[in-house]
Amino acid sequence: MNLFAGLAGLGRSVLTLLAAFGRVALFTLDALSHIVRPPFYPREFGVALMHMGWLSLPVVGLTAVFTGGALALQIYAGGARFNAEAVVPQIVAIGMVRELGPVLVGLMIAARVTSSIAAEIATMKVTEQIDALVTLSTHPMKYLVAPRVLAALLTVPVLVGVGDVIGVAGGYVVATENLGFNAAAYLKNTVDFLEPLDIVSSLVKGAAFGVIAAVMGCYYGMTSGRGAQGVGRATKGSVEAAAVLILAANFVLTGVFFSI
Amino acid sequence: MIRMENVHKAFDDNRVLRGMNLEIPKGTSMVVIGGSGTGKSVALKCILGLITPDSGKIHVDGQDAAQGDRDAFLARFGMLFQGGALFDSLPVWQNVAFRLLRGSLKRPVEEAREIAIEKLRRVGLRENVADRFPAELSGGMQKRVGLARAIAAEPEIIFFDEPTTGLDPIMSGVINDLIREIVTEMGATAMTITHDMSSVRAIADNVAMLHDGVIQWTGPVSEMDASGDPYLEQFIHGRAEGPIEAVR
């Protein structure tokens, strides 16, 4: 009897999880479809672009520079165990561009942008501003969701590119100032080692993570519960979901790019 | 005319509307009263399509509210929300002119601003409020801005959701008088939901009492005090004892 109850509970959990995935997938498709269908709201898009892109640069830059520096120290220390200290430029470059740059930028965007979107939209829902939009003949998916998702799709790859460069620069500074590397040789090794596919994979990951971050913020905001508790849960849920999905998407995309 | 026929709406086990019937003749002001949680806001949102009824029909001037061009349908409505529902990120004048800055009613920015300022004056607010943000205004001023937004596009039908909730008696009186004046001068059809009996007497041509998901009593406001309906009498006199349970 207990076994059947356990199985039934497991089945219910799986169904609930699948239903949640289905709702998020439908919401994502709806959001993407509104990006290409008029009316468009350029002012909202511009505000989202500024908020997600320009205003995220300091946190992305700081995250990247410290990570690049730490990476150089770790690789140097680890490489020294089998006389391979010289690989620091190559491993910093590939580590930042293929993996750490996109993932860390994605996670920082999830912390900074996803939470902000979810809190803002959830508050709008709780205070009936979403209903007010509808009564003013304005579709919330077009006015609130589409501009934010499009802005994330376009800005996060740029942020990832900037993060990659700053991360590599962080490694360069540590390697040349503290570890005794020759500056010109470090740069040459970095540039020679990176392949176009490394950069493409970094930017594609950035675009995917940007969409995930924006969609999760919008989804949790639009489906939030009532009151301050509803806003709090929406914000927390959005960041958790975005972070987990970004890491899962990173695994899948890394597998895809390895197979190319 | 707005007509609701046998409208049902439940949220899980909570059957909020249980066959609501209501008629609001064109150009009249209907006030729907009833206790908290009786479904007044749900009824209003069903008419606007913000909530989909489980069953029943809603017609506005003979047109099924669930069919046809949604934008054209909503363009006929203005609504004052309970908390104002002003957009925090926009200055007051852009809130008021929201509909005039985009969509089918779009006007040049200068003209939209002029109209917004004119509507703000109409609700007793000075021009210098136009460039402030909603968070900088008092509750009463926010209600007035919400009212200005509701009338900015000169709608045929205006809904007022608890227009005096949270306001002091003087400001409530000001808002009630404004609503009555505006509805009369625009010739609009109005539906107001409220608990506030001073609002009922100031705004209503007709009154409907919603209880247990159905309209218990409806009639002209002049007949309300002598209705003989025990539910209505308990409500308008605010008695704890009567057919309406005090603990719900």
XYZ file of C-alpha atoms in Angstrom:
508
model
C 0.000 0.000 0.000
C 2.833 2.350 1.010
C 4.662 1.476 -2.203
C 1.632 2.480 -4.308
C 1.200 5.689 -2.322
C 4.865 6.476 -2.887
C 4.585 5.768 -6.607
C 1.441 7.886 -6.845
C 3.225 10.737 -5.082
C 6.181 10.419 -7.430
C 3.839 10.398 -10.425
C 2.058 13.521 -9.207
C 5.391 15.301 -8.705
C 6.562 14.356 -12.200
C 3.273 15.523 -13.719
C 3.472 18.812 -11.807
C 7.034 19.332 -13.005
C 6.119 18.534 -16.609
C 3.112 20.861 -16.424
C 5.378 23.650 -15.117
C 7.823 23.044 -17.993
C 4.916 23.137 -20.415
C 3.639 26.444 -19.026
C 7.107 28.003 -19.202
C 7.606 26.687 -22.758
C 4.268 28.121 -23.918
C 5.027 31.430 -22.196
C 8.435 31.551 -23.906
C 6.934 30.871 -27.334
C 4.285 33.517 -26.718
C 6.928 36.031 -25.620
C 9.129 35.330 -28.656
C 6.146 35.604 -31.010
C 5.285 39.050 -29.601
C 8.806 40.277 -30.389
C 8.103 40.036 -34.121
C 4.427 41.086 -34.126
C 3.368 44.749 -33.918
C 2.650 46.972 -32.111
C 6.194 47.605 -30.885
C 7.138 49.728 -27.906
C 10.544 51.299 -28.666
C 10.619 53.366 -25.455
C 10.176 50.254 -23.308
C 12.814 48.463 -25.384
C 15.231 51.378 -24.939
C 14.726 51.449 -21.168
C 15.264 47.665 -20.958
C 18.380 47.951 -23.139
C 19.859 50.591 -20.840
C 18.931 48.717 -17.668
C 20.168 45.296 -18.785
C 23.126 46.346 -20.890
C 24.755 49.590 -19.864
C 23.899 49.449 -16.160
C 25.042 45.814 -15.887
C 28.528 46.613 -17.212
C 30.141 47.436 -13.835
C 29.050 44.199 -12.158
C 29.961 42.140 -15.228
C 33.357 43.831 -15.516
C 34.224 43.339 -11.846
C 33.109 39.709 -11.888
C 35.155 38.996 -15.016
C 38.356 40.740 -13.954
C 38.529 38.985 -10.582
C 37.645 35.622 -12.119
C 40.295 35.997 -14.845
C 42.916 36.927 -12.266
C 42.035 34.053 -9.955
C 41.984 31.650 -12.903
C 45.529 32.658 -13.882
C 46.772 32.023 -10.325
C 45.013 28.640 -10.093
C 46.277 27.423 -13.469
C 49.787 28.564 -12.660
C 49.740 26.760 -9.300
C 48.105 23.644 -10.732
C 50.305 23.603 -13.850
C 53.458 23.876 -11.714
C 52.758 20.384 -10.346
C 53.647 18.899 -13.742
C 55.839 21.659 -15.158
C 53.093 23.134 -17.313
C 53.014 26.733 -16.004
C 53.384 28.022 -19.546
C 49.826 27.074 -20.477
C 48.339 29.887 -18.365
C 47.466 32.202 -21.328
C 45.802 29.419 -23.308
C 43.787 27.988 -20.425
C 42.712 31.414 -19.134
C 41.537 32.306 -22.644
C 39.653 29.092 -23.281
C 38.282 28.937 -19.748
C 36.979 32.485 -19.812
C 35.644 32.494 -23.385
C 34.109 29.037 -23.591
C 32.881 28.601 -20.047
C 33.345 31.080 -17.235
C 32.576 34.252 -19.182
C 29.115 33.212 -20.398
C 28.169 31.336 -17.224
C 29.242 34.032 -14.782
C 27.687 36.809 -16.853
C 24.514 34.729 -17.137
C 24.405 34.197 -13.381
C 25.089 37.863 -12.656
C 22.294 38.822 -15.056
C 20.015 36.316 -13.304
C 20.837 37.932 -9.970
C 20.584 41.514 -11.155
C 18.093 41.587 -14.016
C 15.844 38.551 -13.490
C 15.129 39.528 -9.889
C 14.446 43.113 -10.878
C 12.090 42.138 -13.713
C 10.207 39.643 -11.540
C 9.813 42.087 -8.639
C 8.703 44.912 -10.921
C 6.142 42.909 -12.885
C 4.867 41.090 -9.782
C 4.344 44.428 -8.041
C 2.519 45.678 -11.114
C 0.299 42.618 -10.956
C -0.405 42.950 -7.238
C -1.275 46.648 -7.620
C -3.560 45.942 -10.628
C -1.268 47.810 -13.031
C -1.350 44.808 -15.386
C -5.164 44.893 -15.376
C -4.949 48.634 -15.983
C -2.730 47.996 -19.034
C -5.349 45.630 -20.452
C -8.184 48.113 -19.916
C -6.041 50.704 -21.710
C -5.970 48.386 -24.763
C -2.306 47.458 -24.218
C -1.231 43.816 -24.290
C 1.039 43.116 -21.273
C 3.045 40.530 -23.243
C 3.837 43.143 -25.885
C 4.385 46.069 -23.532
C 6.180 44.379 -20.629
C 7.577 41.046 -21.803
C 8.614 41.360 -25.467
C 10.835 44.476 -25.015
C 12.638 42.899 -22.058
C 13.228 39.554 -23.778
C 14.467 41.250 -26.969
C 16.756 43.535 -24.967
C 18.210 40.533 -23.115
C 18.644 38.584 -26.362
C 20.702 41.449 -27.822
C 22.594 42.777 -24.803
C 23.694 39.685 -22.909
C 25.902 38.385 -25.783
C 27.558 41.811 -25.854
C 28.020 41.685 -22.085
C 29.497 38.197 -22.436
C 31.913 39.483 -25.088
C 32.943 42.356 -22.823
C 33.233 39.955 -19.863
C 35.437 37.605 -21.924
C 37.813 40.417 -22.857
C 37.966 41.807 -19.313
C 38.431 38.302 -17.853
C 41.321 37.569 -20.211
C 42.743 40.985 -19.353
C 42.495 40.129 -15.635
C 44.497 36.971 -16.251
C 46.994 38.949 -18.345
C 47.579 41.517 -15.592
C 48.093 38.841 -12.914
C 50.313 36.725 -15.174
C 52.526 39.585 -16.328
C 52.685 41.487 -13.031
C 52.870 38.615 -10.509
C 53.859 35.448 -12.335
C 56.624 36.759 -14.548
C 55.055 36.172 -17.977
C 56.222 38.225 -20.947
C 53.407 40.590 -21.988
C 53.801 40.223 -25.770
C 54.154 36.430 -25.583
C 51.085 36.188 -23.330
C 48.925 38.123 -25.775
C 50.264 36.179 -28.785
C 49.572 32.841 -27.114
C 46.067 33.967 -26.183
C 45.173 35.172 -29.667
C 46.788 32.222 -31.445
C 45.054 29.666 -29.254
C 41.478 30.945 -29.501
C 39.415 29.709 -32.463
C 36.404 31.426 -34.029
C 34.150 28.638 -32.722
C 35.195 29.477 -29.142
C 33.977 33.035 -29.572
C 30.800 31.973 -31.408
C 29.957 29.482 -28.666
C 30.473 32.178 -26.034
C 28.131 34.623 -27.766
C 25.480 31.978 -28.536
C 25.511 30.948 -24.883
C 25.136 34.609 -23.943
C 22.052 34.974 -26.145
C 20.480 31.804 -24.732
C 21.228 32.796 -21.133
C 19.848 36.290 -21.763
C 16.560 34.878 -23.033
C 16.373 32.487 -20.073
C 17.051 35.289 -17.574
C 14.466 37.661 -19.055
C 11.787 35.022 -19.644
C 12.085 33.670 -16.098
C 11.780 37.173 -14.631
C 8.735 37.921 -16.756
C 7.097 34.521 -16.194
C 7.418 34.601 -12.419
C 6.301 38.236 -12.356
C 3.231 37.629 -14.504
C 2.217 34.558 -12.507
C 2.992 35.901 -9.040
C 0.674 35.436 -6.087
C -0.956 38.159 -4.052
C 0.613 40.612 -1.645
C 4.186 41.180 -0.543
C 4.654 37.444 -0.031
C 3.645 36.808 -3.645
C 6.180 39.360 -4.886
C 8.883 37.855 -2.662
C 8.177 34.324 -3.859
C 8.117 35.420 -7.495
C 11.483 37.147 -7.126
C 13.126 34.225 -5.329
C 11.620 31.654 -7.708
C 12.690 33.576 -10.783
C 16.332 33.782 -9.729
C 16.474 30.121 -8.695
C 14.849 28.978 -11.935
C 16.993 31.242 -14.110
C 20.227 30.130 -12.413
C 19.419 26.419 -12.682
C 18.233 26.719 -16.290
C 21.330 28.729 -17.250
C 23.604 26.028 -15.826
C 21.556 23.279 -17.505
C 21.537 25.150 -20.821
C 25.296 25.659 -20.481
C 25.792 21.908 -20.162
C 23.612 21.219 -23.215
C 25.203 23.959 -25.349
C 28.709 22.905 -24.344
C 27.855 19.373 -25.478
C 26.505 20.718 -28.763
C 29.600 22.836 -29.448
C 31.944 19.983 -28.525
C 30.191 17.811 -31.100
C 30.757 20.362 -33.904
C -26.691 48.822 -22.137
C -24.676 46.288 -20.185
C -26.399 42.961 -19.547
C -25.123 40.040 -17.471
C -27.150 36.838 -17.770
C -26.715 33.909 -15.417
C -22.982 34.517 -14.982
C -21.093 31.931 -12.945
C -17.501 32.114 -11.776
C -15.653 29.904 -9.307
C -12.058 29.873 -8.101
C -11.378 26.239 -7.186
C -14.054 25.430 -4.563
C -15.015 29.043 -4.005
C -18.142 29.738 -6.089
C -18.059 33.518 -6.257
C -20.751 34.288 -8.857
C -23.659 31.838 -8.876
C -25.913 33.020 -11.671
C -25.597 36.791 -11.533
C -28.076 38.787 -13.602
C -27.721 42.533 -13.982
C -28.808 45.227 -16.440
C -27.316 48.685 -16.623
C -29.281 50.929 -19.027
C -27.236 53.209 -21.286
C -26.332 56.568 -19.749
C -27.200 55.557 -16.185
C -25.069 55.107 -13.117
C -25.341 51.718 -11.413
C -23.724 51.130 -8.035
C -23.162 47.528 -6.965
C -22.894 47.059 -3.213
C -22.191 44.007 -1.103
C -19.878 42.700 1.573
C -16.194 42.029 1.131
C -15.500 38.933 -0.936
C -18.977 38.726 -2.449
C -17.668 39.007 -6.010
C -18.266 42.652 -6.904
C -14.798 43.120 -8.394
C -15.031 39.717 -10.093
C -18.278 40.772 -11.790
C -16.697 43.976 -13.017
C -13.604 42.175 -14.286
C -15.788 39.602 -16.059
C -17.436 42.400 -18.055
C -14.032 43.768 -19.053
C -12.737 40.309 -19.941
C -9.978 40.465 -17.309
C -11.545 37.312 -15.857
C -13.322 34.732 -18.008
C -16.673 33.606 -16.571
C -17.258 29.856 -16.286
C -20.681 30.239 -17.878
C -23.315 32.831 -18.688
C -23.532 35.702 -21.159
C -22.327 39.273 -20.977
C -23.501 41.743 -23.613
C -22.526 45.368 -24.082
C -24.959 47.186 -26.390
C -26.019 43.824 -27.732
C -22.469 42.722 -28.531
C -21.131 39.615 -26.832
C -18.255 40.833 -24.631
C -16.266 37.673 -25.365
C -16.472 38.041 -29.160
C -15.226 40.566 -31.709
C -12.406 43.086 -31.789
C -10.971 43.256 -28.278
C -9.166 46.583 -28.764
C -12.292 48.258 -30.107
C -14.298 46.797 -27.228
C -11.865 48.034 -24.561
C -11.554 51.439 -26.233
C -15.143 52.083 -25.128
C -14.216 51.683 -21.451
C -12.484 53.759 -18.824
C -11.708 52.374 -15.411
C -10.699 53.782 -12.051
C -8.962 51.061 -10.039
C -9.215 50.706 -6.274
C -5.568 51.599 -5.638
C -5.292 53.881 -8.643
C -3.090 51.362 -10.510
C -0.954 54.195 -11.836
C 2.222 53.192 -13.659
C 5.100 53.996 -11.289
C 7.646 54.399 -14.053
C 5.705 57.104 -15.915
C 5.078 60.715 -14.913
C 1.506 61.687 -14.112
C 0.716 63.241 -17.487
C 1.880 60.095 -19.333
C -0.313 57.995 -17.057
C -3.314 60.162 -17.897
C -2.501 60.267 -21.613
C -1.425 56.610 -21.775
C -4.100 55.684 -24.283
C -3.446 58.816 -26.342
C 0.254 58.060 -26.727
C -0.121 54.639 -28.357
C -2.534 52.387 -30.215
C -5.556 53.364 -32.273
C -6.222 56.589 -30.308
C -2.635 57.846 -30.668
C -2.176 61.629 -30.869
C 0.902 63.843 -31.239
C 2.785 64.077 -27.920
C 2.062 67.807 -27.410
C -1.653 67.291 -28.001
C -1.753 64.262 -25.672
C -0.023 66.305 -22.958
C -2.510 69.180 -23.428
C -5.417 66.777 -23.050
C -3.821 65.195 -19.979
C -3.381 68.586 -18.315
C -6.963 69.526 -19.180
C -8.228 66.289 -17.606
C -6.053 66.853 -14.540
C -7.628 70.306 -14.174
C -11.039 68.692 -14.540
C -10.367 66.543 -11.498
C -9.029 69.482 -9.509
C -5.280 69.018 -9.942
C -2.866 71.759 -10.957
C -0.605 71.638 -14.017
C 2.517 71.266 -11.855
C 1.348 67.758 -10.886
C 1.738 66.633 -14.507
C 5.487 66.051 -14.372
C 5.551 64.402 -10.956
C 5.615 60.630 -10.482
C 2.713 58.732 -8.856
C 4.793 57.829 -5.783
C 5.141 61.558 -5.024
C 1.356 62.027 -4.710
C -1.024 61.490 -1.792
C -3.700 58.772 -1.941
C -6.407 61.297 -2.810
C -4.311 62.829 -5.589
C -3.572 59.364 -6.980
C -7.305 58.629 -7.109
C -7.864 61.874 -8.979
C -5.095 61.028 -11.441
C -6.694 57.598 -11.888
C -10.003 59.315 -12.538
C -8.372 61.661 -15.046
C -6.860 58.627 -16.808
C -10.242 56.871 -16.858
C -11.877 59.816 -18.656
C -8.922 60.901 -20.839
C -10.158 59.140 -23.969
C -13.793 60.134 -23.290
C -15.104 56.581 -22.947
C -18.759 55.614 -23.306
C -18.606 53.372 -20.230
C -16.719 54.049 -17.012
C -16.109 51.584 -14.176
C -15.176 52.690 -10.678
C -13.758 50.054 -8.349
C -14.066 51.175 -4.716
C -13.387 54.813 -5.608
C -13.284 56.125 -2.017
C -11.505 53.272 -0.219
C -8.680 54.574 1.945
C -9.685 58.231 1.670
C -10.797 60.573 4.447
C -14.493 61.601 4.438
C -13.824 64.998 2.878
C -11.718 63.580 0.054
C -14.312 60.811 -0.394
C -16.965 63.500 -0.831
C -14.795 65.318 -3.377
C -14.237 62.115 -5.393
C -17.947 61.176 -5.215
C -18.977 64.625 -6.470
C -16.394 64.483 -9.251
C -17.618 61.076 -10.387
C -21.247 62.215 -10.424
C -20.409 65.420 -12.334
C -18.213 63.673 -14.866
C -20.671 60.853 -15.525
C -23.494 63.357 -15.985
C -21.582 65.746 -18.260
C -20.128 62.939 -20.405
C -23.445 61.066 -20.590
C -21.490 57.898 -19.879
C -22.799 54.598 -18.590
C -21.208 54.010 -15.191
C -20.794 51.021 -12.935
C -19.360 51.559 -9.466
C -18.637 48.969 -6.836
C -18.342 50.139 -3.270
C -19.078 49.507 0.408
C -19.368 53.223 1.063
C -23.021 54.230 1.467
C -22.195 57.926 1.033
C -20.783 57.023 -2.393
C -23.948 55.086 -3.198
C -26.170 58.076 -2.445
C -23.898 60.505 -4.283
C -23.203 58.490 -7.425
C -26.072 56.078 -8.073
C -29.118 56.258 -10.292
C -29.688 52.586 -9.556
C -28.365 50.214 -6.924
C -27.797 46.458 -6.988
C -27.006 44.410 -3.901
C -24.767 41.380 -4.546
C -24.845 38.591 -1.994
C -24.111 34.864 -2.241
C -23.120 35.282 -5.880
C -26.469 36.678 -7.052
C -28.152 40.068 -7.106
C -30.417 40.068 -4.038
C -32.070 43.377 -4.785
C -31.892 46.017 -7.507
C -33.768 49.242 -8.037
C -33.542 53.034 -8.102
C -31.492 54.610 -5.336
C -34.591 56.540 -4.239
C -36.273 53.227 -3.332
C -33.292 51.762 -1.532
C -34.218 52.896 1.987
C -37.766 51.548 1.742
C -36.939 48.339 -0.115
C -38.089 45.977 2.624
C -35.290 43.612 1.609
C -33.670 42.264 4.797
C -30.237 41.835 3.160
C -30.180 45.371 1.802
C -31.486 46.862 5.048
C -28.873 45.068 7.107
C -26.138 46.256 4.745
C -27.144 49.909 4.468
C -27.639 50.244 8.214
C -24.453 48.334 8.983
C -26.104 45.922 11.432
C -24.152 42.930 12.710
C -27.392 40.925 13.052
C -29.485 39.850 10.099
C -29.514 37.362 7.242
C -25.945 38.259 6.215
C -23.514 36.418 8.468
C -21.056 38.790 10.106
C -18.349 36.125 10.102
C -17.739 34.901 6.563
